[in-house]
XYZ file of C-alpha atoms in Angstrom:
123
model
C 0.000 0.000 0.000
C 1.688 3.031 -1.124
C 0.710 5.877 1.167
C 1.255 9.351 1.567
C 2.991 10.547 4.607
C 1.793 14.366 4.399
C -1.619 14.858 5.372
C -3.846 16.137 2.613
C -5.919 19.365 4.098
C -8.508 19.839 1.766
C -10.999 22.567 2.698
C -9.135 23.546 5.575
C -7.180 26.272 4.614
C -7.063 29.271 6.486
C -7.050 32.928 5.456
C -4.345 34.669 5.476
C -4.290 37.700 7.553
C -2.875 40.812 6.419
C -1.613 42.574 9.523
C -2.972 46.197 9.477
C -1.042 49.024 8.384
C -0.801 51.862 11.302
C -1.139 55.063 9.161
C 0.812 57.662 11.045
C -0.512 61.187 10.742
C 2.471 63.948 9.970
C 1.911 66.872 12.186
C 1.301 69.843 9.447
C 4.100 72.541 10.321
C 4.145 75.929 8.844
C 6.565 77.460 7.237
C 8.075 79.194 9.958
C 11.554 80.553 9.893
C 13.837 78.938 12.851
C 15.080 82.094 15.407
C 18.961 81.905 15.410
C 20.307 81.102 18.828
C 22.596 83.253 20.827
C 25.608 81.685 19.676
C 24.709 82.070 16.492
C 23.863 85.588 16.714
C 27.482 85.772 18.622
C 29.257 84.092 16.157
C 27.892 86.281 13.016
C 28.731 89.436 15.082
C 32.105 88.391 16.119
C 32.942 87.114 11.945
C 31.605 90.256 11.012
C 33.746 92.312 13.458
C 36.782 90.301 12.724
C 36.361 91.277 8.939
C 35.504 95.024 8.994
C 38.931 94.685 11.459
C 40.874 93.009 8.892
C 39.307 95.420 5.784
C 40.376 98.845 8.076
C 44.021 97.480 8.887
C 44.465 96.049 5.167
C 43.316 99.630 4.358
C 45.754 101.326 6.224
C 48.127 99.210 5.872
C 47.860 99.856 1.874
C 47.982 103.402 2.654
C 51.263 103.304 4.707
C 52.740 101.416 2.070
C 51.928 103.898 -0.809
C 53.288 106.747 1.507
C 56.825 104.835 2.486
C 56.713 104.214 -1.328
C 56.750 108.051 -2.385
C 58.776 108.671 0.394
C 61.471 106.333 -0.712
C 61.414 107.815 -4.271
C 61.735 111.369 -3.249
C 64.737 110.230 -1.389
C 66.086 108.533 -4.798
C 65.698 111.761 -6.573
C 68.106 113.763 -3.882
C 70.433 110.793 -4.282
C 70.409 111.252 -8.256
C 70.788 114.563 -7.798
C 73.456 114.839 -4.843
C 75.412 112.440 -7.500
C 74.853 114.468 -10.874
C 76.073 117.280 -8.998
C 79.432 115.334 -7.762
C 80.109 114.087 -10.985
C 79.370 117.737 -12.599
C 81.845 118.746 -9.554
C 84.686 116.144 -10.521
C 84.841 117.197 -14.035
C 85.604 120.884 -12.421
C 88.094 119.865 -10.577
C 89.566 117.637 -13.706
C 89.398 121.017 -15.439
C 90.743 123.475 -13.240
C 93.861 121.197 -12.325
C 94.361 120.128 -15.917
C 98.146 120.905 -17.202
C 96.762 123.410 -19.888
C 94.838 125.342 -17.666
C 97.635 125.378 -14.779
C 100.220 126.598 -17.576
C 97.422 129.286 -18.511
C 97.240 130.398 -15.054
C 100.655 130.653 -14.403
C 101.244 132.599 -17.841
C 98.018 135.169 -16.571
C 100.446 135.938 -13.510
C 103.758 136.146 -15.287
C 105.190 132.773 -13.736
C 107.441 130.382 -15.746
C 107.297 126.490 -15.364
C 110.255 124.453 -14.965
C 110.027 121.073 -15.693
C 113.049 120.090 -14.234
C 111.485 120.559 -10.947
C 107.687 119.196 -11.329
C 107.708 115.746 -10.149
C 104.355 113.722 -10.031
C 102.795 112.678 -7.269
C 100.453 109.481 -7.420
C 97.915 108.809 -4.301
């Protein structure tokens, strides 16, 4: 006899039960701007302290640097001068103790030159 060990439910089935869904309700909010907290409102104030500090001193600090800057070119402008008025001052000296104008001198006052006695003198 050949038999089947699994029962055989006929008719018996049961239904299946859907568990119920829980619908959750969203509570409706407005749109509503959040206040800032204190520390927020401290931190703004302090950022925006710290950068009109940093803008005034990079001001000034650009300012100080354009006046140093004309300053140090006036200062260029005496040295050019101080040495265009040297060198013009060398070459007067080169001219006035030239040999021409020493023997033209001399001559003006009635001296003679002897050049047995010049010796020359090197520094």
């Amino acid at each position: 006899m050949v038999s089947n060990a699994a029962r055989q439910l006929a008719g018996q089935e049961q239904p299946l039960q859907m568990p119920e869904k829980k619908t959750y309700r969203q509570p409706q909010t407005s749109p509503q701007p959040v206040r800032w907290s204190k520390f927020e409102r401290f931190l703004v104030a302090a950022g925006s302290l710290i950068t009109l500090v940093l803008m005034i001193s990079l001001l000034s600090t650009k300012i100080s640097i354009n006046n140093q800057q004309r300053h140090l070119q006036d200062v260029q402008t005496q040295i050019s001068k101080a040495k265009s008025s040297n060198t013009s001052s060398q070459q007067e000296i080169a001219e006035l103790t030239s040999q021409s104008h020493l023997k033209s001198a001399a001559h003006k006052y009635g001296l003679t030159d002897k050049n047995s006695n010049v010796r020359n003198v090197n520094k």
